[in-house]
Coordinates of C-alpha atoms in Angstrom, one line a residue:
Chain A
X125 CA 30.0 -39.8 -6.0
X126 CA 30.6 -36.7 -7.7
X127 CA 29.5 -37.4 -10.4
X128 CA 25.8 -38.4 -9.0
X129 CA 26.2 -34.9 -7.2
X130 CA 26.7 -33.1 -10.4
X131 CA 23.4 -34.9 -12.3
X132 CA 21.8 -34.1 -9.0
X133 CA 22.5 -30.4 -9.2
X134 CA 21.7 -30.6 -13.5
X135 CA 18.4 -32.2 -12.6
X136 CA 17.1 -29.2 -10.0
X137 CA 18.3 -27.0 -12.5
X138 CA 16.6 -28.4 -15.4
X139 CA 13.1 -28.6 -13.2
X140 CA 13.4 -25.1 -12.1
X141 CA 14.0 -23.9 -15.3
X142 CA 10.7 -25.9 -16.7
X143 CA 9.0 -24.5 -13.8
X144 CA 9.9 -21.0 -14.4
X145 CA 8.6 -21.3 -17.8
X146 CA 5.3 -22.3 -16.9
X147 CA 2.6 -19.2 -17.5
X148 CA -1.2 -19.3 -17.1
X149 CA -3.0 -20.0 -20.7
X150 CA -5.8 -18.9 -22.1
X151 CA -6.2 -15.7 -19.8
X152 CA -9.0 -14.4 -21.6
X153 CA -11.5 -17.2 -19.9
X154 CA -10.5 -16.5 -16.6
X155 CA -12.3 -14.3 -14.0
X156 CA -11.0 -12.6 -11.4
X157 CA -12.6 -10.9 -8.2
X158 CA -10.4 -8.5 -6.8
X159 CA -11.3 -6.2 -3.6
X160 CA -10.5 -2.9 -2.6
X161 CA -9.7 -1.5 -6.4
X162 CA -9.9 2.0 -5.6
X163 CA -6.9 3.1 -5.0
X164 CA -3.4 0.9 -4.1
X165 CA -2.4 -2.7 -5.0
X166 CA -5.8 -3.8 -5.9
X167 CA -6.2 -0.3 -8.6
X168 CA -2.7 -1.4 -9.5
X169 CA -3.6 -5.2 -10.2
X170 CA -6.8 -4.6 -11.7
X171 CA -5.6 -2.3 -14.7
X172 CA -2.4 -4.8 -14.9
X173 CA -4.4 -7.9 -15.5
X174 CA -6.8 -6.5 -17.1
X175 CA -4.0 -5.0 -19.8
X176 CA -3.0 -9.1 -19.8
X177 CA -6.4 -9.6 -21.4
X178 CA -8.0 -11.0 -18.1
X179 CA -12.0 -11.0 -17.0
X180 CA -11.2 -8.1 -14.0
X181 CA -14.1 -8.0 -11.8
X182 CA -12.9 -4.9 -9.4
X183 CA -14.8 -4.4 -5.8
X184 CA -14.3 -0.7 -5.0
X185 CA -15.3 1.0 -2.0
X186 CA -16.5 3.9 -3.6
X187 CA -18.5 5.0 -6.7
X188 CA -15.9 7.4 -7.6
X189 CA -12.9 4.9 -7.6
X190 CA -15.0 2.4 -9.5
X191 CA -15.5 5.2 -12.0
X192 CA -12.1 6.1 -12.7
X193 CA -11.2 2.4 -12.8
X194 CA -13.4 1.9 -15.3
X195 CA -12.4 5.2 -17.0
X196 CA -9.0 3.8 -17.1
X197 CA -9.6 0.3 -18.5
X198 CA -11.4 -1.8 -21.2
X199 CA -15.4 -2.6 -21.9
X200 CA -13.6 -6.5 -20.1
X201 CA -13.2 -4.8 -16.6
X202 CA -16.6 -4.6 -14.8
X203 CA -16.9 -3.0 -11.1
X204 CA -19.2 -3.4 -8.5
X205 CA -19.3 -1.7 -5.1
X206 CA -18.7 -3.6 -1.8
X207 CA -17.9 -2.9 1.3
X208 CA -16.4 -5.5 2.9
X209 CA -17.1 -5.5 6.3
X210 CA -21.4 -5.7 5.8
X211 CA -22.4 -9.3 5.3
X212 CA -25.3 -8.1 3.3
X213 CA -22.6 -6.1 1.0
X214 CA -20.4 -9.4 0.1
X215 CA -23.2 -11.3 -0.5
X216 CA -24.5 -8.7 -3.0
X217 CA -21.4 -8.8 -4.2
X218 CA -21.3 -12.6 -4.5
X219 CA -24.6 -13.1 -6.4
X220 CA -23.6 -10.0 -8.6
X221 CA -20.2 -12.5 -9.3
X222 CA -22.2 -15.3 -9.4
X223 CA -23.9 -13.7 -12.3
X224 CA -21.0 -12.4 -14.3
X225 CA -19.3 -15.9 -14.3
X226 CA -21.5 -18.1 -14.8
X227 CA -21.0 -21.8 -15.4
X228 CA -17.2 -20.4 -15.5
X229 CA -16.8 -20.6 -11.6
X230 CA -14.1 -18.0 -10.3
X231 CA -10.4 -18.5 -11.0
X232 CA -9.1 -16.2 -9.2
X233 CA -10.1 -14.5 -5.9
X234 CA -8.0 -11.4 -4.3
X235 CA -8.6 -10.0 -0.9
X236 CA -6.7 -6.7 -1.1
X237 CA -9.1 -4.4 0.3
X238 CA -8.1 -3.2 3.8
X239 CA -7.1 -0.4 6.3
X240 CA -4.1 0.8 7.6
X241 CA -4.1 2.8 10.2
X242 CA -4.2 3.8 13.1
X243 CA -0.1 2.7 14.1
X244 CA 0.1 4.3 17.5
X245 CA 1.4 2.9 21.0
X246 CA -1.3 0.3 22.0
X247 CA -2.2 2.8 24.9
X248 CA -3.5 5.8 22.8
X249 CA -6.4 3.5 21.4
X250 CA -9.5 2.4 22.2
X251 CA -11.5 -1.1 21.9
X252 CA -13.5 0.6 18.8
X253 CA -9.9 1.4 17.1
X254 CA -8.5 -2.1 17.0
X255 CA -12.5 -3.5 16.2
X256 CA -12.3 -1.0 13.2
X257 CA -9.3 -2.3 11.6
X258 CA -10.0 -5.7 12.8
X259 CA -13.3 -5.7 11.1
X260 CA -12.3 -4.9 8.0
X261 CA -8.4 -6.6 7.5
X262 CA -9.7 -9.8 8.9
X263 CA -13.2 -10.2 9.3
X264 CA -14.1 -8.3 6.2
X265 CA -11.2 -11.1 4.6
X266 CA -12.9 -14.2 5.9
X267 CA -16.2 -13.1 4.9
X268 CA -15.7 -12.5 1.5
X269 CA -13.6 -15.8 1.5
X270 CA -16.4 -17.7 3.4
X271 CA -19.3 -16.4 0.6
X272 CA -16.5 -16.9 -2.5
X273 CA -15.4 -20.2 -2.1
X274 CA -18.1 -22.5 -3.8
X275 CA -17.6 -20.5 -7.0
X276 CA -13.4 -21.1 -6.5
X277 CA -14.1 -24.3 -5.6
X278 CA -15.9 -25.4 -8.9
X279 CA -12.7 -24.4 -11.0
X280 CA -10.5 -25.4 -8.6
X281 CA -9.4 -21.5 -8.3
X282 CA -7.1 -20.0 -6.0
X283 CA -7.0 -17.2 -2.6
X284 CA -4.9 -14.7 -2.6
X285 CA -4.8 -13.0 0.8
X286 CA -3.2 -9.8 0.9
X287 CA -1.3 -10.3 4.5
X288 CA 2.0 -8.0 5.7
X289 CA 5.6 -7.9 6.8
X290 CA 3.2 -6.9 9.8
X291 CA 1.7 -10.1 9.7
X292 CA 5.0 -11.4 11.0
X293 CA 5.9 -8.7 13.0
X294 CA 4.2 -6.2 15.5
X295 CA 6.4 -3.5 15.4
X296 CA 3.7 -0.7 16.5
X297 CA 0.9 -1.0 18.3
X298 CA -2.9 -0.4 17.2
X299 CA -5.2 -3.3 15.2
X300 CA -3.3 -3.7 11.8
X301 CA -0.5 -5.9 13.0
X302 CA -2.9 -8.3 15.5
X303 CA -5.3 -8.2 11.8
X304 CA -2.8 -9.1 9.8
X305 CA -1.7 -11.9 11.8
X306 CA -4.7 -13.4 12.1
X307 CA -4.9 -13.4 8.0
X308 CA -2.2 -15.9 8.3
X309 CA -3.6 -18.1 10.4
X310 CA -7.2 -17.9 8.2
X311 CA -4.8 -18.3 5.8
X312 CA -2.3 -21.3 7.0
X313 CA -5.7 -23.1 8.4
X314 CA -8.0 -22.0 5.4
X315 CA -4.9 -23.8 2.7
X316 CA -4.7 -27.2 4.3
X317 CA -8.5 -27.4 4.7
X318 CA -9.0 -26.4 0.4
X319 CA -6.1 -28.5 -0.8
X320 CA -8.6 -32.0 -0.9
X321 CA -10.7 -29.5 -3.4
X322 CA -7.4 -28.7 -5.3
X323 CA -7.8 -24.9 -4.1
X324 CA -4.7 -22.9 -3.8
X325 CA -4.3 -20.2 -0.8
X326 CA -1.0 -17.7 -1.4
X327 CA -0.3 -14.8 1.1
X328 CA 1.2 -11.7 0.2
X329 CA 3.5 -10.1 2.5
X330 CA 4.3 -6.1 1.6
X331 CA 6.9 -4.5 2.9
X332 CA 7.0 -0.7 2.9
X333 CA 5.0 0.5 -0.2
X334 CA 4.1 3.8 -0.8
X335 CA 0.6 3.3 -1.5
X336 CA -2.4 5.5 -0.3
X337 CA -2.6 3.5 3.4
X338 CA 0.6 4.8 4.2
X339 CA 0.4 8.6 3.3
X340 CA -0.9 11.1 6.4
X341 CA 0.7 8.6 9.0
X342 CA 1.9 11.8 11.2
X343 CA -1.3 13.9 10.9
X344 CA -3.1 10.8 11.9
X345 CA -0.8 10.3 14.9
X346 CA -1.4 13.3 15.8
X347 CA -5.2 13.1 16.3
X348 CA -5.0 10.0 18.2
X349 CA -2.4 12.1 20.5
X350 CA -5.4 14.4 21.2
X351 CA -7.9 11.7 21.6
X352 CA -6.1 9.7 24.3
X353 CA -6.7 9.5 27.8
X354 CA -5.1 12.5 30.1
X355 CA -4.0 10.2 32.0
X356 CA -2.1 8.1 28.9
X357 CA -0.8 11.8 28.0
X358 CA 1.1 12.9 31.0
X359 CA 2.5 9.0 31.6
X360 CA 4.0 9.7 27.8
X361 CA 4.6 13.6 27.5
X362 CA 4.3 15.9 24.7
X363 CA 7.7 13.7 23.4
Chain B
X98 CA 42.3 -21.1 24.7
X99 CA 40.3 -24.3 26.1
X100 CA 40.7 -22.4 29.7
X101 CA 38.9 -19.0 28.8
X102 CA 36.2 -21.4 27.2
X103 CA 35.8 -23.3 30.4
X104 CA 35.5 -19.9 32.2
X105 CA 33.1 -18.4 30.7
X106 CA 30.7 -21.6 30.9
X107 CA 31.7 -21.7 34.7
X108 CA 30.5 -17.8 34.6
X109 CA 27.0 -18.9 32.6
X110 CA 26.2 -21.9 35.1
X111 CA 26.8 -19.2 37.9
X112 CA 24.8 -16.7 36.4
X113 CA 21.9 -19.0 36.0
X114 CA 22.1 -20.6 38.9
X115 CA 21.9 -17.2 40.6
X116 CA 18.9 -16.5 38.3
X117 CA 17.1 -19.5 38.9
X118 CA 17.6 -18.5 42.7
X119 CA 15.5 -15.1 42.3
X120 CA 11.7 -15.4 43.8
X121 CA 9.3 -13.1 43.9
X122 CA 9.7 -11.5 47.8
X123 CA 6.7 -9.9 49.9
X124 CA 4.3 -12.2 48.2
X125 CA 1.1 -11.2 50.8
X126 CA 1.6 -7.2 49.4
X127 CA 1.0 -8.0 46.3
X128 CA -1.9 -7.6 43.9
X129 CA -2.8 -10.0 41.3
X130 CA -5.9 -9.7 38.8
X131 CA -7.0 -12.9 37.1
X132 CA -9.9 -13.1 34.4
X133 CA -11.9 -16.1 33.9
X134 CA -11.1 -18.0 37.1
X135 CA -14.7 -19.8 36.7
X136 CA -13.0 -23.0 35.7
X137 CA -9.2 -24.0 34.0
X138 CA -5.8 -22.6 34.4
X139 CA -7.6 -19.2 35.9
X140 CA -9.8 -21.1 38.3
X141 CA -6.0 -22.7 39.2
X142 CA -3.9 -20.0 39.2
X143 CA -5.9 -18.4 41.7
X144 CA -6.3 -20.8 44.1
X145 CA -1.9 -21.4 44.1
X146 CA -1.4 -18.1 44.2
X147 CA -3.7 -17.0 47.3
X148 CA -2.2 -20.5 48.7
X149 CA 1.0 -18.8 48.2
X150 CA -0.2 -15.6 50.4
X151 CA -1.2 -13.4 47.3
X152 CA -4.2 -11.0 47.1
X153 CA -5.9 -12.6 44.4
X154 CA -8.6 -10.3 42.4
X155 CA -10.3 -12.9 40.7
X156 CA -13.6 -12.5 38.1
X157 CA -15.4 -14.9 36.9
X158 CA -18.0 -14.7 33.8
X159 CA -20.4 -16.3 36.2
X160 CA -22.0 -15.8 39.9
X161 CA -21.7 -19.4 40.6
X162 CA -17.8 -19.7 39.7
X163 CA -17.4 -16.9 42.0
X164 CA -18.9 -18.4 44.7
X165 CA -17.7 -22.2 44.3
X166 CA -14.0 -20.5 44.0
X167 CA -14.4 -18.1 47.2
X168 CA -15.8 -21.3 49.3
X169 CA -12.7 -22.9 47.8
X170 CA -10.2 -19.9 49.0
X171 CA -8.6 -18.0 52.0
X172 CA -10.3 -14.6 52.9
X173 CA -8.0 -12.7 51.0
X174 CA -9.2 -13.6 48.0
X175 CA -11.6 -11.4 46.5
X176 CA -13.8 -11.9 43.7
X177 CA -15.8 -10.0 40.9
X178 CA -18.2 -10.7 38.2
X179 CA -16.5 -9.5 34.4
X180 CA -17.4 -10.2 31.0
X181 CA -14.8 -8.8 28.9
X182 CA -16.9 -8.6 26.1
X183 CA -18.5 -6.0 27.2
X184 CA -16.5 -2.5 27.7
X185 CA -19.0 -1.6 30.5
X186 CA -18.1 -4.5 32.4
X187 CA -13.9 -4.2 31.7
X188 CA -14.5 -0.4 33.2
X189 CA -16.7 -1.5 36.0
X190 CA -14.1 -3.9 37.1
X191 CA -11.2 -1.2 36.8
X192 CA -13.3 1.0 39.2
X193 CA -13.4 -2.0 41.7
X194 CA -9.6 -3.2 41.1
X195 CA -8.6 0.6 41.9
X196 CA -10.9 0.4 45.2
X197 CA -9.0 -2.3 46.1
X198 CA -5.2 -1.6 45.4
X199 CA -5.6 1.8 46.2
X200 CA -1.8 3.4 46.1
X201 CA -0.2 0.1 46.1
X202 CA -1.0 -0.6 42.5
X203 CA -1.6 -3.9 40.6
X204 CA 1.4 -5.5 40.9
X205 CA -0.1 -8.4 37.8
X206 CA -2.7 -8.4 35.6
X207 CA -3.5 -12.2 33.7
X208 CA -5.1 -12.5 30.8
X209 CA -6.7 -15.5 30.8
X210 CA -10.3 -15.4 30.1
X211 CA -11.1 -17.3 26.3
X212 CA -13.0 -19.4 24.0
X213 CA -12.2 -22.6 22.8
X214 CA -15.1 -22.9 20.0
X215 CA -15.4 -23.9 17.3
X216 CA -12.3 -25.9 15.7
X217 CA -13.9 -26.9 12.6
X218 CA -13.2 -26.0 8.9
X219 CA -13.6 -22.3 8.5
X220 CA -16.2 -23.1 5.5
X221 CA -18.6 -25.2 8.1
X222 CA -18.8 -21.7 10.1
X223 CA -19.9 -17.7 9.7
X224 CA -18.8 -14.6 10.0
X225 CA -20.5 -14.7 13.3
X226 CA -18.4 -17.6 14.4
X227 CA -15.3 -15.9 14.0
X228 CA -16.7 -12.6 15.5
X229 CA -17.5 -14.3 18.8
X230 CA -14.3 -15.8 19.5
X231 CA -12.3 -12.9 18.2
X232 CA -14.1 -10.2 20.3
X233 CA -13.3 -12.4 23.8
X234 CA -9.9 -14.0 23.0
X235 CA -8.9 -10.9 21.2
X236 CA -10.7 -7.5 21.8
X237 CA -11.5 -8.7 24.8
X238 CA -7.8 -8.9 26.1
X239 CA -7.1 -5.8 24.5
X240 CA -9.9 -3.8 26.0
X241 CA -9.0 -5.3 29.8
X242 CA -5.2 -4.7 29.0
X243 CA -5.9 -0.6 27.9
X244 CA -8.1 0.0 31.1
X245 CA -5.7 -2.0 33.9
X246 CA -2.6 -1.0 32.3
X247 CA -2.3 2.9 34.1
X248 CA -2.3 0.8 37.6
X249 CA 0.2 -1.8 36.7
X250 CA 2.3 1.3 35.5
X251 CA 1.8 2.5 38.5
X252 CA 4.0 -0.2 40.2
X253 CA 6.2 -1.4 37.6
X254 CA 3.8 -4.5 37.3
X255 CA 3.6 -7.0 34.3
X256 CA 0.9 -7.8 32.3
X257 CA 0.7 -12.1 31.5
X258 CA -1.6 -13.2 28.5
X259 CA -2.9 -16.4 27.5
X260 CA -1.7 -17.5 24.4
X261 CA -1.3 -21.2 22.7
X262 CA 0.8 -23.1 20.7
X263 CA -2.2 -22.6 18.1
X264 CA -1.2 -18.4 18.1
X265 CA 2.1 -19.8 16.3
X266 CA 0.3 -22.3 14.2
X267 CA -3.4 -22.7 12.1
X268 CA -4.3 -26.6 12.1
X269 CA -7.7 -25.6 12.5
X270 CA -10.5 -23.5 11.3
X271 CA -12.2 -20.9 13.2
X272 CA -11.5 -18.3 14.8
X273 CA -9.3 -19.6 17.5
X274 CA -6.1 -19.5 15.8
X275 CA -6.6 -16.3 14.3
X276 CA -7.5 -14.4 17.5
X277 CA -4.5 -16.1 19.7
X278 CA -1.9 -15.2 16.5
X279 CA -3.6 -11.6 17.5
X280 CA -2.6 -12.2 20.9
X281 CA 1.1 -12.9 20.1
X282 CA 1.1 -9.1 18.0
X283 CA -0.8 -7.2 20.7
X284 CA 1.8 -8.3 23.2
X285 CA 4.6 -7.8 20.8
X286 CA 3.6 -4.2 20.5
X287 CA 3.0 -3.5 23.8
X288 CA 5.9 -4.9 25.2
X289 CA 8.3 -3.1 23.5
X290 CA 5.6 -0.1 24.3
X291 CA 6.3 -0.2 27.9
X292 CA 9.7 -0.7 28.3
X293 CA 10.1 2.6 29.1
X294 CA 8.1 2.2 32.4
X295 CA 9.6 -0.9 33.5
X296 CA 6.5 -3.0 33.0
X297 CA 7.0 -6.2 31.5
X298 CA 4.8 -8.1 29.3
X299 CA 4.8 -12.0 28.9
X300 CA 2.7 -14.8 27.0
X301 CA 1.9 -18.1 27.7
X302 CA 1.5 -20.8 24.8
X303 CA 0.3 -24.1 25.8
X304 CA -0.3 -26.9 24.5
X305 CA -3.4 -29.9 24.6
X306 CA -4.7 -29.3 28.3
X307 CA -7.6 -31.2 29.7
X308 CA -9.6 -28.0 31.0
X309 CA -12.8 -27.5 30.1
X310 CA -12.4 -25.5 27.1
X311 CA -11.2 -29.0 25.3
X312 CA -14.2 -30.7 26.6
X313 CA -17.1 -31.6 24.0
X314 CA -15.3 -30.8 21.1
X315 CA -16.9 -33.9 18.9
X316 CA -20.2 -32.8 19.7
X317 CA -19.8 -29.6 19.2
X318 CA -18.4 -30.5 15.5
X319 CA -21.6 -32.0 14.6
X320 CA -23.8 -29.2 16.0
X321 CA -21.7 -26.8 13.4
X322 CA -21.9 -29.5 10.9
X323 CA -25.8 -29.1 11.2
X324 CA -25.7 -25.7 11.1
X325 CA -23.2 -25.8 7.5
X326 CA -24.7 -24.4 4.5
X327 CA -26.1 -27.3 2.0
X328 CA -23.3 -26.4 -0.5
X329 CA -20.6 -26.7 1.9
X330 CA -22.0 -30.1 3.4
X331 CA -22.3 -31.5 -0.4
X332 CA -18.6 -31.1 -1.0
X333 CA -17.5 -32.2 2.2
X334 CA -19.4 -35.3 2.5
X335 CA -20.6 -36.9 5.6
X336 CA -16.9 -38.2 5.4

C-alpha cells in the first residue's frame, strides 16, 4: 500500500519535472502579435521576446511609442499602429499581419492593450465612463480576437488575454473591474469553443504592478470628484 | 463540552427562525420600480407585487406590454415606456419616478430588463453582436442604477439586479455571459459603495427559465450561422 503510494508520488514527480523542462523550439519562426506595446506589459514583452529571438509584431497606440519600441529593439521587431477599439483599425491591422506572416499563420496572439482608469465610487461616473473603458478592455479584446483567429487557427496558435486580479474581484467601482470580468467569460467561453481547432486561450491575472495605468490614480480622482453630480457631492462630502 | 455545542445550535435555529419570521411591513407605502415588465420575471414580479398591495412603477420597452400588463393589474399600478439603451429615456423615466414618489422615495429599484441573444460561438458573431447585448444587459443597468440611485438613498432602499448562473460561468459565446459577469462586478462595487447609506444591493442568478428570452434559440442559431463569415463557416462545418 505504501509502497504503490510512494511510486505514485515518484511518478507525479517524474512528469512534472519532464513538463517543466519542456520550452518552445525554434523561436525564430514564430510570430507574435502583441497589442498595446507602448508603454507597460506589452513594451515590456515585446523587447523580452524579441531579445529571445522571436518575430515581435508590436500594435502601439501611438506613433511615438512605436518609435521608441523600435528604437529599442532589432531590424526582427516590426510595429504597426492600432487602435483597438475602431473596427476599421483591427482590420488594418489584421491584413497588415496577414501580410507579415504569410503562409506562417500567427503563433502567438496577446491582447495587452487596455485602460485603467477611472477607479471611483460607481456614483461619481457616468454611462460614457464605464462605455469608455468597456470599449476598449473588452470590446476592443473581442475584436481583435474575432479578426485574429483564422490566422491562429491555421497554426494551431494560442490567446493570451491580459485579464486582472479585478477580473475576479470588484473592489472599486468604475468600468475596469465589470471589463475585466467580462474578459473571462470571452475568455472561459472563447477556450472551450477553440480547443476542437487545437487553439490554446490563457488569462493573465496582474495583481498590483506599477506600470503606467496605475500612476496619476489621485489626480485622476480628483477630476472625477469635480465632475460628479452636486447632488452625488453633498450625499459623499468633501471626505 | 457536548452541552455548550448543543446551545449554541439551539441559539442558531432561534436566530433563524426569528429571521425567517421578518416580512417586509406597510407593503401599500411602498415604491417599487421594475424594468422590462413587457414579458418574463419583470412582467411577473409586477403583477405579485401590486397583488401584494405595492405601488408598482413598471416600464416596458413597448406600448403594447404596457397596456396588456395595466389591463392585467390593480389601479395602483402605474406604467412607463423605457428603453435603457438610451440615456434620454433612463432620465426621462427618473423625472417621472421622482413625480411619483415625491418625498417618500423609491423604496426598490429592479434591474431586470435584458437580452438573451445570441448564444452561439463567439467566432459565428461581430463586434456588433457583443455591443448590443452589452450596452442593455450591462450599460444599460449601470446607466438606470446611477440616475435612480439618489432616490433610493433617499429611503434607505435596495437596488435588485438580474444576474444568471451564466454571470459565474461562460458555456457560451456571445455576449451574454460577458455582460452578466459585468453585472456581478457592478454590484460588487456598489454594494460595498453604499453601505454607508444603508442601501443594500442584491443579485439574482438563475438558472434555465422558460420565459421568453429562451424562446427561439435554434432558429436564431441558424440566422447567425447565415450571417458567419465564409472562413469561419469552412472550419466549423455544417456539423
Amino acid at each position: 500500500m505504501w509502497l504503490y503510494l510512494a511510486a505514485l508520488l515518484v511518478l507525479y514527480f517524474l512528469l512534472r519535472w519532464y513538463r517543466e523542462r519542456q520550452t518552445v523550439e525554434n523561436l525564430t519562426e514564430k510570430y507574435v502579435f502583441i497589442t498595446g506595446c507602448d508603454t507597460g506589459f506589452g513594451n515590456l514583452l515585446a523587447r523580452q521576446l524579441d531579445t529571445r529571438g522571436m518575430r515581435v509584431l508590436a500594435a502601439c497606440l501611438t506613433q511615438k511609442g512605436a518609435e521608441e519600441l523600435e528604437k529599442a529593439t532589432s531590424g526582427r521587431l516590426k510595429t504597426t499602429i492600432l487602435d483597438i477599439t475602431s473596427t476599421e483599425s483591427v482590420a488594418a491591422a489584421t491584413e497588415w499581419v496577414k501580410g507579415c506572416v504569410r503562409d506562417i499563420g500567427l503563433w502567438g496572439l496577446v491582447n495587452n492593450a487596455g485602460l485603467g482608469i477611472p477607479l471611483t465610487p460607481n456614483e461619481w461616473l457616468t454611462k460614457e465612463d464605464f462605455e469608455n473603458v468597456i470599449g476598449v478592455n473588452l470590446l476592443g479584446v473581442i475584436d481583435v480576437t474575432l479578426h485574429m483567429l483564422p490566422l491562429v487557427r491555421r497554426v494551431r496558435g494560442r490567446v493570451v488575454n491580459m485579464a486582472s486580479i479585478m477580473g475576479r474581484l470588484a473592489p472599486y467601482g468604475g468600468g475596469y473591474s465589470p471589463s475585466k470580468y467580462g474578459v473571462e467569460a470571452f475568455s472561459d467561453s472563447l477556450r472551450r469553443e477553440v480547443i476542437p481547432f487545437r487553439v490554446q486561450v490563457s488569462i493573465i491575472e496582474p495583481g498590483g504592478f506599477a506600470t503606467s495605468i496605475a500612476q496619476n490614480i489621485t489626480e485622476r480622482l480628483k477630476t472625477v470628484w469635480k465632475w460628479a453630480p452636486s447632488e452625488v457631492r453633498e450625499a459623499y462630502g468633501q471626505q
